[in-house]
mmCIF file of C-alpha atoms in Angstrom:
data_model
loop_
_atom_site.group_PDB
_atom_site.id
_atom_site.type_symbol
_atom_site.label_atom_id
_atom_site.label_comp_id
_atom_site.label_asym_id
_atom_site.label_seq_id
_atom_site.Cartn_x
_atom_site.Cartn_y
_atom_site.Cartn_z
ATOM 1 C CA MET A 234 327.461 162.112 290.631
ATOM 2 C CA THR A 235 328.214 159.706 287.810
ATOM 3 C CA LYS A 236 331.369 157.707 288.406
ATOM 4 C CA VAL A 237 332.864 155.959 285.378
ATOM 5 C CA THR A 238 335.668 153.479 285.912
ATOM 6 C CA PHE A 239 337.577 152.203 282.891
ATOM 7 C CA TYR A 240 339.411 148.919 283.288
ATOM 8 C CA GLN A 241 342.673 148.283 281.447
ATOM 9 C CA ASN A 242 344.899 145.213 281.318
ATOM 10 C CA GLN A 243 348.670 145.364 281.866
ATOM 11 C CA SER A 244 349.165 146.045 278.148
ATOM 12 C CA GLY A 245 346.974 149.139 278.401
ATOM 13 C CA GLN A 246 344.075 147.618 276.442
ATOM 14 C CA TYR A 247 340.650 148.592 277.685
ATOM 15 C CA THR A 248 338.752 145.570 278.998
ATOM 16 C CA GLY A 249 335.525 147.280 280.024
ATOM 17 C CA PHE A 250 333.932 149.998 282.109
ATOM 18 C CA ASP A 251 331.470 150.621 284.909
ATOM 19 C CA ALA A 252 329.305 153.750 284.747
ATOM 20 C CA ASP A 253 327.407 154.242 287.989
ATOM 21 C CA GLY A 254 325.038 156.878 289.295
ATOM 22 C CA HIS A 255 322.996 159.782 288.053
ATOM 23 C CA ALA A 256 324.899 163.013 287.453
ATOM 24 C CA GLY A 257 322.437 165.204 289.348
ATOM 25 C CA SER A 258 323.164 168.334 287.328
ATOM 26 C CA GLY A 259 319.456 168.929 286.731
ATOM 27 C CA GLU A 260 315.980 167.552 287.252
ATOM 28 C CA ALA A 261 315.172 164.094 285.909
ATOM 29 C CA GLY A 262 314.632 164.420 282.166
ATOM 30 C CA GLU A 263 316.537 167.718 282.051
ATOM 31 C CA ASP A 264 319.957 166.585 283.273
ATOM 32 C CA LEU A 265 322.277 167.405 280.369
ATOM 33 C CA VAL A 266 325.363 165.734 281.874
ATOM 34 C CA CYS A 267 323.437 162.513 282.493
ATOM 35 C CA ALA A 268 322.004 162.646 278.976
ATOM 36 C CA ALA A 269 325.439 163.171 277.421
ATOM 37 C CA VAL A 270 326.945 160.298 279.416
ATOM 38 C CA SER A 271 324.029 158.040 278.472
ATOM 39 C CA VAL A 272 324.346 158.815 274.764
ATOM 40 C CA LEU A 273 328.089 158.145 274.720
ATOM 41 C CA VAL A 274 327.850 154.937 276.762
ATOM 42 C CA LEU A 275 324.933 153.477 274.792
ATOM 43 C CA THR A 276 326.582 154.369 271.485
ATOM 44 C CA ALA A 277 329.767 152.571 272.583
ATOM 45 C CA VAL A 278 327.818 149.469 273.643
ATOM 46 C CA ASN A 279 325.829 149.405 270.400
ATOM 47 C CA ALA A 280 328.963 149.969 268.305
ATOM 48 C CA LEU A 281 330.752 147.091 270.059
ATOM 49 C CA GLU A 282 327.784 144.852 269.318
ATOM 50 C CA GLN A 283 327.343 145.880 265.682
ATOM 51 C CA LEU A 284 330.909 146.576 264.557
ATOM 52 C CA THR A 285 332.941 143.886 266.318
ATOM 53 C CA GLU A 286 332.755 140.165 266.905
ATOM 54 C CA ASP A 287 334.026 140.471 270.467
ATOM 55 C CA ASP A 288 332.305 138.630 273.301
ATOM 56 C CA PHE A 289 331.198 140.910 276.097
ATOM 57 C CA THR A 290 328.632 141.115 278.863
ATOM 58 C CA VAL A 291 326.523 144.086 279.839
ATOM 59 C CA ASP A 292 324.794 144.427 283.191
ATOM 60 C CA THR A 293 322.398 147.290 283.809
ATOM 61 C CA ASP A 294 320.398 148.773 286.654
ATOM 62 C CA GLU A 295 318.328 151.563 285.144
ATOM 63 C CA GLU A 296 316.958 152.879 288.431
ATOM 64 C CA ARG A 297 320.422 153.214 289.923
ATOM 65 C CA GLY A 298 321.843 154.544 286.663
ATOM 66 C CA ARG A 299 324.409 151.792 286.254
ATOM 67 C CA ILE A 300 325.809 149.995 283.242
ATOM 68 C CA ARG A 301 328.797 147.695 283.391
ATOM 69 C CA LEU A 302 330.480 146.238 280.320
ATOM 70 C CA SER A 303 333.175 143.586 280.387
ATOM 71 C CA ILE A 304 334.924 142.160 277.321
ATOM 72 C CA SER A 305 335.690 138.460 277.598
ATOM 73 C CA GLY A 306 339.248 137.313 276.933
ATOM 74 C CA ASP A 307 341.287 138.759 274.096
ATOM 75 C CA HIS A 308 339.543 141.420 272.101
ATOM 76 C CA SER A 309 339.904 143.236 268.847
ATOM 77 C CA ARG A 310 341.709 146.455 268.122
ATOM 78 C CA GLU A 311 338.327 147.894 267.110
ATOM 79 C CA ALA A 312 336.865 147.185 270.559
ATOM 80 C CA ASP A 313 339.810 148.914 272.206
ATOM 81 C CA ILE A 314 339.409 151.931 269.916
ATOM 82 C CA LEU A 315 335.689 152.177 270.673
ATOM 83 C CA LEU A 316 336.320 152.122 274.429
ATOM 84 C CA ARG A 317 339.127 154.667 274.058
ATOM 85 C CA ALA A 318 336.736 156.919 272.110
ATOM 86 C CA LEU A 319 334.206 156.583 274.939
ATOM 87 C CA ALA A 320 336.895 157.562 277.449
ATOM 88 C CA ILE A 321 337.827 160.595 275.343
ATOM 89 C CA GLY A 322 334.203 161.735 275.140
ATOM 90 C CA LEU A 323 333.530 161.291 278.855
ATOM 91 C CA THR A 324 336.821 162.919 279.856
ATOM 92 C CA GLY A 325 335.850 165.888 277.688
ATOM 93 C CA ILE A 326 332.649 166.251 279.709
ATOM 94 C CA GLU A 327 334.584 165.941 282.979
ATOM 95 C CA ASP A 328 337.170 168.536 281.863
ATOM 96 C CA ASP A 329 334.460 171.195 281.569
ATOM 97 C CA GLU A 330 334.673 173.109 284.853
ATOM 98 C CA ALA A 331 330.885 173.356 285.062
ATOM 99 C CA ASN A 332 330.610 169.537 285.127
ATOM 100 C CA GLN A 333 333.315 168.604 287.637
ATOM 101 C CA ASP A 334 330.810 168.104 290.473
ATOM 102 C CA TYR A 335 328.721 165.734 288.345
ATOM 103 C CA ILE A 336 331.107 163.229 286.733
ATOM 104 C CA ASP A 337 334.297 161.469 287.825
ATOM 105 C CA ILE A 338 336.398 159.372 285.418
ATOM 106 C CA ILE A 339 338.778 156.772 286.861
ATOM 107 C CA PHE A 340 341.226 154.429 285.119
ATOM 108 C CA GLU A 341 342.143 151.140 286.829
ATOM 109 C CA GLU A 342 344.558 148.414 285.834
ATOM 110 C CA VAL A 343 343.168 144.899 286.273
#
């Protein structure tokens, strides 16, 4: 199962996320849930890098299927929108009854 935790500050701004684990909905290379999660997460990371001037760190463990992104300090409205868009996309995958055993989305205040 892929577990994605979104971190929000007290103002409700997204400060990062942690996506961990392989979905397990199919064989390696044929796992559509894992592929969809990967595309959305990597697009969000690339968009943050190319479309904002925000400082952030990314830690990855490809074998484990983990990517963690943390935005440093105050961040732009654009960064918040990009992370909200990621949350919308991943929640859409989770809301599909066929995927509920493969992805879990959590929101935490930090």
